[in-house]
N, CA, C and O atoms as a DFTB+ gen file, in Angstrom:
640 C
 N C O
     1  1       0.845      -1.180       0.000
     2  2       0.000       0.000       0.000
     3  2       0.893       1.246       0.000
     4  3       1.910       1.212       0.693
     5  1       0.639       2.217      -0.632
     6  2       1.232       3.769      -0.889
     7  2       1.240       4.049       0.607
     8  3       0.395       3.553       1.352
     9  1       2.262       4.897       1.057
    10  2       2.412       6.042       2.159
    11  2       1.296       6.663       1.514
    12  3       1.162       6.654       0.291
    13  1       0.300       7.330       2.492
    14  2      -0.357       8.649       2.652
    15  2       0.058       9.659       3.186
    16  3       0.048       9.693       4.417
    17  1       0.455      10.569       2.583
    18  2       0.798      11.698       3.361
    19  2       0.186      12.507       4.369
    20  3      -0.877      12.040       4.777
    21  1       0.644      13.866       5.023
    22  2      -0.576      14.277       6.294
    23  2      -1.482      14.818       4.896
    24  3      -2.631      14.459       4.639
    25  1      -0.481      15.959       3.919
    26  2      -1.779      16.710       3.280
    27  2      -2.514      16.170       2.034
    28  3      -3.240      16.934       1.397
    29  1      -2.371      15.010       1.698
    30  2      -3.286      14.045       0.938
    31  2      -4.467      13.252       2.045
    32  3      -5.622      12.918       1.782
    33  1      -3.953      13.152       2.920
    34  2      -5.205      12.495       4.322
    35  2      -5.831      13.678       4.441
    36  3      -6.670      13.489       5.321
    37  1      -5.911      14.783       4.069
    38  2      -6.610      16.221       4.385
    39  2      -7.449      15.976       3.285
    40  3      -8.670      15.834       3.215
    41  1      -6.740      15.958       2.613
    42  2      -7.491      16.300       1.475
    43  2      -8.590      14.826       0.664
    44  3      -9.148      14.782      -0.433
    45  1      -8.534      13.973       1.609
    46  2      -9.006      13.009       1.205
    47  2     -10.046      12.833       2.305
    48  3     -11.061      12.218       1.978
    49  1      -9.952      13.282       3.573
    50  2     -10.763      13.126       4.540
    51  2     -11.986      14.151       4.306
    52  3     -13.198      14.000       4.456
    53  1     -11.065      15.463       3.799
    54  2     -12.164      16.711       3.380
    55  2     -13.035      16.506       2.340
    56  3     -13.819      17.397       2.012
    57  1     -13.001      15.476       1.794
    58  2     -13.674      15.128       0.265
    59  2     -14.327      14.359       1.180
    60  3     -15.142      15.175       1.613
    61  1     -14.535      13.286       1.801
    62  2     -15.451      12.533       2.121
    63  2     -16.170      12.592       3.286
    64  3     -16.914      11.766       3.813
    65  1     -15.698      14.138       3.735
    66  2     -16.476      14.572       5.156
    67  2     -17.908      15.679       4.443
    68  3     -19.030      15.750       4.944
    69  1     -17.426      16.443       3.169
    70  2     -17.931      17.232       2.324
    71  2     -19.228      16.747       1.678
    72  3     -20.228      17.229       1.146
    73  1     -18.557      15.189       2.084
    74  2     -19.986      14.134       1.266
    75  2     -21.339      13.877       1.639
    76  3     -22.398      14.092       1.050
    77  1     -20.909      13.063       3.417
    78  2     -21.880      12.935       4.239
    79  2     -21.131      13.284       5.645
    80  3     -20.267      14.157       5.731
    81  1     -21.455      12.706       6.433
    82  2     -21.224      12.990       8.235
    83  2     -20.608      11.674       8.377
    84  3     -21.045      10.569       8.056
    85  1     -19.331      12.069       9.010
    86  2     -18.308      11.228       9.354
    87  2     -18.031      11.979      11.263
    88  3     -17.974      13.159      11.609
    89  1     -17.941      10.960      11.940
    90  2     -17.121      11.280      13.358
    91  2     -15.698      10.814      13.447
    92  3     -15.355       9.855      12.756
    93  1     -15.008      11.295      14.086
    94  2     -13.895      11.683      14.705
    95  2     -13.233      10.106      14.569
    96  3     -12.215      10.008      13.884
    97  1     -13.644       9.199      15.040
    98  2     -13.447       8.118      15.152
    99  2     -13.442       7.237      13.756
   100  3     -12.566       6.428      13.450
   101  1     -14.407       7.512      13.113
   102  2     -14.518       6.467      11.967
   103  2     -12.562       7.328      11.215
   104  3     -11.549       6.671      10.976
   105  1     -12.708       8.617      11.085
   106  2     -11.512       8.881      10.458
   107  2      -9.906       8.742      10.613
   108  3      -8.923       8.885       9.885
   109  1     -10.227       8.314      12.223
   110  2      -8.762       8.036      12.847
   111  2      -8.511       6.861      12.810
   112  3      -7.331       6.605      13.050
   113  1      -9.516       5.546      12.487
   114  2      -9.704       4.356      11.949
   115  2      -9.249       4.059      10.179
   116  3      -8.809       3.035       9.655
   117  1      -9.585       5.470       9.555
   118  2      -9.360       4.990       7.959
   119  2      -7.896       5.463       8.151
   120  3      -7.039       4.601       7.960
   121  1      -7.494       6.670       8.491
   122  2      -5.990       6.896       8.994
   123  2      -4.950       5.763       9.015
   124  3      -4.286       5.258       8.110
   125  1      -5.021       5.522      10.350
   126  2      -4.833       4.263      10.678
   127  2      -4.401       2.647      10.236
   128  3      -3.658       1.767      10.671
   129  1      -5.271       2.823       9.191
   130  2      -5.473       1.570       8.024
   131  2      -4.236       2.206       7.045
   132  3      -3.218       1.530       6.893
   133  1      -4.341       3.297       6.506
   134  2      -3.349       4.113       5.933
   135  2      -1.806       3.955       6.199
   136  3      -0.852       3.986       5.421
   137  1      -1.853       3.842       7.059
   138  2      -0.418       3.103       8.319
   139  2       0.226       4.880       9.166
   140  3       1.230       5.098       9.845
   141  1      -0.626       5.593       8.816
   142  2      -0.297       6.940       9.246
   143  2       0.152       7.314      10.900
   144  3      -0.767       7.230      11.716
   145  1       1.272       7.647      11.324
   146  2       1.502       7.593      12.960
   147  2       0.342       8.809      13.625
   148  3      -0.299       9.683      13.042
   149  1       0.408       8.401      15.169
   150  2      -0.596       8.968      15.421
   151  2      -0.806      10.530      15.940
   152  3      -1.900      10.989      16.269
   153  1       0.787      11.456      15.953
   154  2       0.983      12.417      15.896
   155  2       0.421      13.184      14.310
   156  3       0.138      14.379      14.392
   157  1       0.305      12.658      13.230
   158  2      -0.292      12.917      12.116
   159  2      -1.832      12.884      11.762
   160  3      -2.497      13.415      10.873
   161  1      -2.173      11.918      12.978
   162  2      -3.625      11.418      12.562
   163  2      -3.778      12.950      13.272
   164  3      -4.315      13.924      12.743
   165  1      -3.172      12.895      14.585
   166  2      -4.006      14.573      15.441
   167  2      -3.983      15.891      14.946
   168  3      -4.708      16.828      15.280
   169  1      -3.017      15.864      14.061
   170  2      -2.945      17.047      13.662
   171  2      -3.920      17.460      11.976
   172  3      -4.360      18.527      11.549
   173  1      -3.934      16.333      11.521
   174  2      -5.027      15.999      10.156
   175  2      -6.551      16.150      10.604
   176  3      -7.394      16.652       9.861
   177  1      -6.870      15.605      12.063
   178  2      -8.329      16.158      12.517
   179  2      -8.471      17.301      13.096
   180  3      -9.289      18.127      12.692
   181  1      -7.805      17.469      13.969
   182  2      -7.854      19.305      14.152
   183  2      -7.749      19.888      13.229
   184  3      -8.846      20.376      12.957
   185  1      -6.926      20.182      12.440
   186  2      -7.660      20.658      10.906
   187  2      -8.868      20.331      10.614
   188  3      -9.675      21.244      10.442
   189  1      -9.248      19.107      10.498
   190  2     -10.481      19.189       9.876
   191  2     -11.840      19.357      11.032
   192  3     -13.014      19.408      10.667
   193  1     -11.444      19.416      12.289
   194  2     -12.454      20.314      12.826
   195  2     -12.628      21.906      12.862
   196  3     -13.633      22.612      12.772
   197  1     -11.002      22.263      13.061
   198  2     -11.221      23.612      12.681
   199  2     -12.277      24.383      11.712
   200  3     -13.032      25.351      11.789
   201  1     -11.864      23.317      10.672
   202  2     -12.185      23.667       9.431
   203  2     -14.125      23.711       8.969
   204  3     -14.875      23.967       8.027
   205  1     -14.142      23.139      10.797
   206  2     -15.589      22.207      10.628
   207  2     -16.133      21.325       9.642
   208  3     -17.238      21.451       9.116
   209  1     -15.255      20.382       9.412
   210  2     -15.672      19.596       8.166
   211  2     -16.263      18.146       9.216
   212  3     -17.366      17.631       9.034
   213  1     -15.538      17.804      10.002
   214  2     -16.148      16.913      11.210
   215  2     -16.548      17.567      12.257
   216  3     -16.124      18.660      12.630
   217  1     -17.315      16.958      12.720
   218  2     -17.837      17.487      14.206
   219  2     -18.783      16.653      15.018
   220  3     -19.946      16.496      14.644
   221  1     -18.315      16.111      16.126
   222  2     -18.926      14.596      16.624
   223  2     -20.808      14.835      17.000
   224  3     -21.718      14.021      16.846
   225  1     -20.842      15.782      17.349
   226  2     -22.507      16.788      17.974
   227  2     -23.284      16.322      16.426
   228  3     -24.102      15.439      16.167
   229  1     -22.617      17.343      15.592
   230  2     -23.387      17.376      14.404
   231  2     -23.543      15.870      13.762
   232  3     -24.650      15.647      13.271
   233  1     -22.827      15.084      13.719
   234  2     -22.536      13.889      13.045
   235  2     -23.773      12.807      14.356
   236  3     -24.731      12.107      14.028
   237  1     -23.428      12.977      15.278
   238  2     -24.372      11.846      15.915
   239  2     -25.934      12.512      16.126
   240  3     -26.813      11.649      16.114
   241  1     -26.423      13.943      16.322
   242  2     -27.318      14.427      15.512
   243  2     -28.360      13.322      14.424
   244  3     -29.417      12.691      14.391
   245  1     -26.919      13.738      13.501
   246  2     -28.204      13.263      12.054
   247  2     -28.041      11.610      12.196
   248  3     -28.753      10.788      11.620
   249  1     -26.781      11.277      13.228
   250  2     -26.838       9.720      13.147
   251  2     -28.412       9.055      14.010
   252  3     -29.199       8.285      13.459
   253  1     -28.541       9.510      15.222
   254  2     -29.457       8.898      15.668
   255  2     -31.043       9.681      15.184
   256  3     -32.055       9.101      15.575
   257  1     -31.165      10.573      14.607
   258  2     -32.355      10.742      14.030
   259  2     -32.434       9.708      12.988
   260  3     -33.411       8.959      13.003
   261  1     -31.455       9.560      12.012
   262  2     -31.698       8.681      10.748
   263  2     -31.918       6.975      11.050
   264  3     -32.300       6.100      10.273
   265  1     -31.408       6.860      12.887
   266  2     -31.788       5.463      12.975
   267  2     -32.740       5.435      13.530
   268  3     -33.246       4.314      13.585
   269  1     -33.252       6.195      13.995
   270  2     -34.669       6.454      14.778
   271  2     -35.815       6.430      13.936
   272  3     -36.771       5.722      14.250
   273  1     -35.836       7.275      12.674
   274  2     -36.769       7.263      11.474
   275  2     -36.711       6.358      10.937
   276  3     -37.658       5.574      10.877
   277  1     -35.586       6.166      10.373
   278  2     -35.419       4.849       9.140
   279  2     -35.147       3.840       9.293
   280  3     -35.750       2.994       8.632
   281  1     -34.138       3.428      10.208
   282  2     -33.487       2.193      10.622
   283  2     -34.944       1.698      11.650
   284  3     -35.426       0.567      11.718
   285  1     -35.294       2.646      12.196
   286  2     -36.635       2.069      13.587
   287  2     -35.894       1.701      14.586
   288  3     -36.334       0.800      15.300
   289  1     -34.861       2.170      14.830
   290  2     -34.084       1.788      16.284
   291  2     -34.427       2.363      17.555
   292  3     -34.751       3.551      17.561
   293  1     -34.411       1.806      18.485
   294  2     -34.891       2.319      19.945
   295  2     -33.721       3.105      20.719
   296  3     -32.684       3.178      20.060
   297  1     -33.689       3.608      21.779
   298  2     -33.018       4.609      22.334
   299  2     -31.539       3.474      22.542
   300  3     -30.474       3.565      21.930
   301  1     -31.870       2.575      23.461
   302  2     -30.797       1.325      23.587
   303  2     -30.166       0.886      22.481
   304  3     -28.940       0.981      22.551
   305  1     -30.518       0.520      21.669
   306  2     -29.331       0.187      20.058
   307  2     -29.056       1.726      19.311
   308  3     -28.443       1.859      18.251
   309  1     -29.508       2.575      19.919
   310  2     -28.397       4.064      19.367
   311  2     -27.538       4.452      19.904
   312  3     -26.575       5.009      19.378
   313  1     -27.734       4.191      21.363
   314  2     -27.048       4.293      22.648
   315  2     -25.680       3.191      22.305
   316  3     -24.550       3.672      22.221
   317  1     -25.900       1.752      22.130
   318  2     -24.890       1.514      22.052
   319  2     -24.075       1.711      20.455
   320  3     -22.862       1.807      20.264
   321  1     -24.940       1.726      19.657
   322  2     -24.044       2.639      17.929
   323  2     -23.527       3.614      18.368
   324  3     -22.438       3.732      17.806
   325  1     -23.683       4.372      19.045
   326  2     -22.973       5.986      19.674
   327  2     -21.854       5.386      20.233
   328  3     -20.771       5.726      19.757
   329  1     -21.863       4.661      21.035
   330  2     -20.461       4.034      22.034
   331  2     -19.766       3.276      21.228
   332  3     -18.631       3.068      21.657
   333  1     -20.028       2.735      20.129
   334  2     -19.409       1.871      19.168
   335  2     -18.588       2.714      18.566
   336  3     -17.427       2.348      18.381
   337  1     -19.040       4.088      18.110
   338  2     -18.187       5.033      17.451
   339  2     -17.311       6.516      18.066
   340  3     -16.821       7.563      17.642
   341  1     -17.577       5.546      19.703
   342  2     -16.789       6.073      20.327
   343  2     -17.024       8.030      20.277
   344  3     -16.319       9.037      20.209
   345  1     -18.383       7.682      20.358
   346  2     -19.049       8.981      20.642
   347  2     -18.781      10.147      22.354
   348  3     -19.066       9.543      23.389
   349  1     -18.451      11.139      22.477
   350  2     -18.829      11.496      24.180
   351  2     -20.099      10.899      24.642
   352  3     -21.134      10.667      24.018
   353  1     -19.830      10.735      25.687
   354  2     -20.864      10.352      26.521
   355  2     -21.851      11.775      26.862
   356  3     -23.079      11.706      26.828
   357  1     -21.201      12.894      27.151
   358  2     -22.225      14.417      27.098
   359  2     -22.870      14.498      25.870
   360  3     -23.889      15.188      25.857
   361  1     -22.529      13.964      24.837
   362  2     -22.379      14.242      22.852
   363  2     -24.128      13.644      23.253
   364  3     -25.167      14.300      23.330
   365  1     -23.900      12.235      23.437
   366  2     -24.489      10.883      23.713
   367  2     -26.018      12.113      24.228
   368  3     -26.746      12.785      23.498
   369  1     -26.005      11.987      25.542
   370  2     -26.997      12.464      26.710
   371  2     -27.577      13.316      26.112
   372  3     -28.801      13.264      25.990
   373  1     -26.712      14.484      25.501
   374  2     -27.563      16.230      24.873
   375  2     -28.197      15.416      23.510
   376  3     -29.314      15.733      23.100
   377  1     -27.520      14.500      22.936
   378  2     -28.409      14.415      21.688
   379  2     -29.768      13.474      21.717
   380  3     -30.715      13.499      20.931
   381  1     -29.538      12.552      22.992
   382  2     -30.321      11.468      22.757
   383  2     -31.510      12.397      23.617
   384  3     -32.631      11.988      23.314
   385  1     -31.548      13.416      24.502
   386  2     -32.208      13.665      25.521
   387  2     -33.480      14.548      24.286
   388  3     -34.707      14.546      24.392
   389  1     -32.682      15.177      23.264
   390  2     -33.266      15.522      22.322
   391  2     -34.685      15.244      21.397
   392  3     -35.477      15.883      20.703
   393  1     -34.460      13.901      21.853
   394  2     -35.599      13.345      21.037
   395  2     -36.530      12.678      22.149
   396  3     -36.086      12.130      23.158
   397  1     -37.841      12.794      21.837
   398  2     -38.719      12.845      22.729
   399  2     -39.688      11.489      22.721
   400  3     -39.993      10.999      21.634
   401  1     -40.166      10.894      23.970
   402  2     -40.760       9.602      23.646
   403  2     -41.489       9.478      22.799
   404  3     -41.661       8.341      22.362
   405  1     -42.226      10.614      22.213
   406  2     -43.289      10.695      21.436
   407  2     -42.902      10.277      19.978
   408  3     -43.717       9.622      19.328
   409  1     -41.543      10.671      19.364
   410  2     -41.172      10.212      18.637
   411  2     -40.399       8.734      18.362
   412  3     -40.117       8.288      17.250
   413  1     -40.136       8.102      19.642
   414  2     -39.946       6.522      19.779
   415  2     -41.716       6.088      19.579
   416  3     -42.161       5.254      18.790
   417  1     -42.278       6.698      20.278
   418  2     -43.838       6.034      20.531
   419  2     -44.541       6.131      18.395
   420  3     -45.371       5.534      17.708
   421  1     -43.760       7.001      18.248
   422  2     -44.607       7.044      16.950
   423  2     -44.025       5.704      15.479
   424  3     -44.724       5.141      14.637
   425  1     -42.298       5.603      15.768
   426  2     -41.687       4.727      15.242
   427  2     -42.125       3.494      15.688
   428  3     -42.206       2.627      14.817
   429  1     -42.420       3.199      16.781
   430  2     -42.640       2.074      17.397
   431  2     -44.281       1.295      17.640
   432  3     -44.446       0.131      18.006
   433  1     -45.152       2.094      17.386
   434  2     -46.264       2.006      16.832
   435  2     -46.712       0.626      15.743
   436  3     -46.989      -0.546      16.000
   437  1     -46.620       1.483      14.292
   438  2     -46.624       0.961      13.506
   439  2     -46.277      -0.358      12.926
   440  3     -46.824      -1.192      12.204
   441  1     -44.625      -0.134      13.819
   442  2     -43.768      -1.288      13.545
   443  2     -44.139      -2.335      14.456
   444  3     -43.538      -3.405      14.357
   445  1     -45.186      -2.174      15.479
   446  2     -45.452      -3.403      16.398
   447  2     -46.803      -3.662      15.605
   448  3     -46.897      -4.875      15.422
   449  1     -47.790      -3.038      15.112
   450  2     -49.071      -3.590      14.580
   451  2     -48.638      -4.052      13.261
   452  3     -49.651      -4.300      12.606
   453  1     -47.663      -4.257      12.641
   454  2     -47.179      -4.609      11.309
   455  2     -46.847      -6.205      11.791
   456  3     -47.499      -7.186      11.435
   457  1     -45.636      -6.212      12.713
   458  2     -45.396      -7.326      13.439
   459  2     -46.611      -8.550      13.874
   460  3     -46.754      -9.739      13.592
   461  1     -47.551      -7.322      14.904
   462  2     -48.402      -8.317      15.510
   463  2     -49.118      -9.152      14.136
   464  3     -49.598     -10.274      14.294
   465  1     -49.125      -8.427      12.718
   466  2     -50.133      -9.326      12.025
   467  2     -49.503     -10.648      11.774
   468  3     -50.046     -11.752      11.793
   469  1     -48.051     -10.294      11.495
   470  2     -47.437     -11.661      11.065
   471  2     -46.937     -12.530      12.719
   472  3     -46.076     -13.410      12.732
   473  1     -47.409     -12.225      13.533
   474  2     -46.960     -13.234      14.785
   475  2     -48.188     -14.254      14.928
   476  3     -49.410     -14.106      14.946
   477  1     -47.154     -15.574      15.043
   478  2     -48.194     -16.876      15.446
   479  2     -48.161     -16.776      17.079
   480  3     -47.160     -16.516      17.747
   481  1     -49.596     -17.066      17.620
   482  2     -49.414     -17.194      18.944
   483  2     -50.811     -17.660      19.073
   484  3     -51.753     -17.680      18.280
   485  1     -50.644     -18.101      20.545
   486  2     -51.837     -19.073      20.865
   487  2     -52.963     -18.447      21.990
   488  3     -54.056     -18.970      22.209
   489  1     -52.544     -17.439      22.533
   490  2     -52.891     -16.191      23.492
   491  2     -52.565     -15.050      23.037
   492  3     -51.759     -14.882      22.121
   493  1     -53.244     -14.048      23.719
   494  2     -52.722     -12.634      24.047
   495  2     -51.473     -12.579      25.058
   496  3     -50.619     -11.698      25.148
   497  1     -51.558     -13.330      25.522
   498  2     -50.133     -13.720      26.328
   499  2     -49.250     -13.550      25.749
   500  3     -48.698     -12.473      25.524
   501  1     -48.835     -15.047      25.255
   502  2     -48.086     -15.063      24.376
   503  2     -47.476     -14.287      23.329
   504  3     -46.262     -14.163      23.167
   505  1     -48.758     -13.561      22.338
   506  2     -48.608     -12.626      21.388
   507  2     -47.816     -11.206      22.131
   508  3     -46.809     -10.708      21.630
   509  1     -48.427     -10.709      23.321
   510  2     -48.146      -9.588      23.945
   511  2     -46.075      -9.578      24.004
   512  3     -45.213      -8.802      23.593
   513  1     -46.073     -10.842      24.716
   514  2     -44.390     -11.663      25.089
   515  2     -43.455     -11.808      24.025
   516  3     -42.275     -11.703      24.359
   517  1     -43.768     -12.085      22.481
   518  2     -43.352     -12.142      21.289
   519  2     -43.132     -10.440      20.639
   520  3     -42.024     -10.281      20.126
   521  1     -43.733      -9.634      20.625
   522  2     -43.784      -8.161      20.871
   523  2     -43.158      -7.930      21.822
   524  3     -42.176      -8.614      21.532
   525  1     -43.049      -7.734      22.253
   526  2     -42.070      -7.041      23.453
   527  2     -40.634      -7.777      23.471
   528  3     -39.641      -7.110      23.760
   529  1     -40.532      -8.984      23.200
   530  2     -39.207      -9.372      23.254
   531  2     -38.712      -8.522      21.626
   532  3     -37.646      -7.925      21.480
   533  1     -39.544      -8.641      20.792
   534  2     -39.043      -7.828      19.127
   535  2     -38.654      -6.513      19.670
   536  3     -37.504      -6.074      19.665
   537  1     -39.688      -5.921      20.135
   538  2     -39.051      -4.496      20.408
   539  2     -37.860      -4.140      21.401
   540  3     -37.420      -2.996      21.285
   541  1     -37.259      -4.989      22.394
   542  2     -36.532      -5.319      23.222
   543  2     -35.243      -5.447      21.960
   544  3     -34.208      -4.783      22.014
   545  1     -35.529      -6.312      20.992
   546  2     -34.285      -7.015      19.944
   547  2     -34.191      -5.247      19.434
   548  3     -33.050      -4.870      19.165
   549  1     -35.160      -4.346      19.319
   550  2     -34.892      -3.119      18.436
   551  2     -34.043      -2.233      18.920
   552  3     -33.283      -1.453      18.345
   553  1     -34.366      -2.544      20.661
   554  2     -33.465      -1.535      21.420
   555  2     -34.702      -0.303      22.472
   556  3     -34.560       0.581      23.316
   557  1     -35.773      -0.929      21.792
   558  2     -36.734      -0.029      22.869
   559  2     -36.623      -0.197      24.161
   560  3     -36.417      -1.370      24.472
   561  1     -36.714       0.920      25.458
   562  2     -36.850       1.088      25.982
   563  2     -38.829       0.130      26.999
   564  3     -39.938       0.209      26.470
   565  1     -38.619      -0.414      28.044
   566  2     -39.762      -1.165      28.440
   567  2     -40.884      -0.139      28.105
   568  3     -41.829      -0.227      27.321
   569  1     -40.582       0.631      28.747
   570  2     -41.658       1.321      29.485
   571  2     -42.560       2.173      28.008
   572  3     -43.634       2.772      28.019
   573  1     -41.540       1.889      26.779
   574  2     -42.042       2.465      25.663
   575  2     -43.078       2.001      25.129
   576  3     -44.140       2.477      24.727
   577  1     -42.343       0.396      25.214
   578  2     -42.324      -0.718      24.398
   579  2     -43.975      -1.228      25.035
   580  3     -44.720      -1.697      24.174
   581  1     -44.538      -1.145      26.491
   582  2     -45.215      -1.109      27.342
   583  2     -46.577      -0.353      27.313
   584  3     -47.644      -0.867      27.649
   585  1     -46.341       1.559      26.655
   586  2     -47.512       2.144      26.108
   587  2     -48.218       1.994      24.842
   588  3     -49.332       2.418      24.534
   589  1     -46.884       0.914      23.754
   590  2     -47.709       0.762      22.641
   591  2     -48.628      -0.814      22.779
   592  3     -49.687      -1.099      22.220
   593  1     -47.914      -1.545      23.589
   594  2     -48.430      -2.892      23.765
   595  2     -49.896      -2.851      24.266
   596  3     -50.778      -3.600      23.847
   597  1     -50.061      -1.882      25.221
   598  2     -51.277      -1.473      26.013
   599  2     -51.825      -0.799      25.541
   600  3     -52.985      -1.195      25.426
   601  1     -51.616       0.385      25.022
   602  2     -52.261       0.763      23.686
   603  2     -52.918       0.074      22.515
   604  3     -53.979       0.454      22.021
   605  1     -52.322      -0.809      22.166
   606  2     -52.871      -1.336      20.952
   607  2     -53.821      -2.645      21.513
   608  3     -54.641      -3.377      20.959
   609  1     -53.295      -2.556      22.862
   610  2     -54.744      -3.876      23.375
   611  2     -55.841      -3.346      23.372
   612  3     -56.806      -3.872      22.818
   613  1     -55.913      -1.909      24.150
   614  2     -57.227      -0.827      23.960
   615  2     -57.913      -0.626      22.763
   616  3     -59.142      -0.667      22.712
   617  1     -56.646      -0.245      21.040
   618  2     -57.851      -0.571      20.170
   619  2     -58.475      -1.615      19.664
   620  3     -59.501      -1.576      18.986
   621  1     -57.686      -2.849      20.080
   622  2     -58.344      -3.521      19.353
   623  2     -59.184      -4.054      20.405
   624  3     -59.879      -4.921      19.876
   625  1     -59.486      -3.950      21.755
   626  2     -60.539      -4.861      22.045
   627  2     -61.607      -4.042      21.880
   628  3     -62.699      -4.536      22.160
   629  1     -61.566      -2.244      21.269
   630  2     -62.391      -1.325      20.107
   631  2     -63.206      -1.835      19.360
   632  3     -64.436      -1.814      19.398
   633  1     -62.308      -2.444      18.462
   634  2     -62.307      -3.076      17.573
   635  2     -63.562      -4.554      17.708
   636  3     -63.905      -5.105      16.661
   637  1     -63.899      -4.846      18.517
   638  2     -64.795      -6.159      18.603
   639  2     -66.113      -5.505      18.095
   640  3     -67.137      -6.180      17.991
């Protein structure tokens, strides 16, 4: 593999920070791979925060909204994707505190009455226990996971 230099890692990090949202971490990882020492890696990201081309706030921001909307992830599997990428833990708290149950309750909705149609079960028991362990696998929070379960028992015994 080629040496990378510091100002080709600039200029290669700035092209693909320019693209989408990269953190601090994923870049000191491609660095790294690069075989780049680690007095070079520090001085190649301070530049590129200066420069604000990274920035861990902004980057886990649009990260846990986009897994929250799209992916359907619960507070617990963003929580640990944040720690995976070696996110702050303050970064973590201000961003996650951000988003409001209402918007887990609204992701999490849908995705359990979609579920419940395709679950085999022999009770409401059962069915209730099969749901909740899925949303548990998503990363929801109980007590979330708890107002839609009870919720959706209310409409449908509506529903008779």
């Amino acid at each position: 593999m080629k040496e990378v230099t510091e100002q080709g890692a600039y200029l290669q990090l700035a092209s693909l920070c320019a693209k989408a949202e990269h953190c601090r971490h994923e870049l000191m990882e491609k660095m790294h791979r690069w075989g780049m020492s680690d007095e070079a890696q520090a001085r190649v990201i301070a530049r590129l925060a200066s420069e604000r081309y990274v920035d861990d706030e902004r980057y886990a921001r649009a990260f846990v909204l986009d897994k929250i909307r799209y992916n359907k992830w619960g507070r617990r599997k963003v929580e640990q994707a944040l720690w995976m990428k070696h996110i702050d833990k303050d970064i973590q708290e201000q961003v996650l505190g951000e988003v409001g149950a209402e918007e887990y309750l609204r992701v999490l909705r849908p995705l359990l009455q979609q579920k419940r149609r395709s679950v085999k079960a022999s009770n409401d028991y059962e069915l209730n226990q099969k749901l909740v362990k899925f949303a548990l696998g998503r990363g929801f929070t109980f007590d979330i996971i708890r107002q839609c379960v009870d919720g959706d028992m209310d409409e449908a015994d509506g529903e008779d």
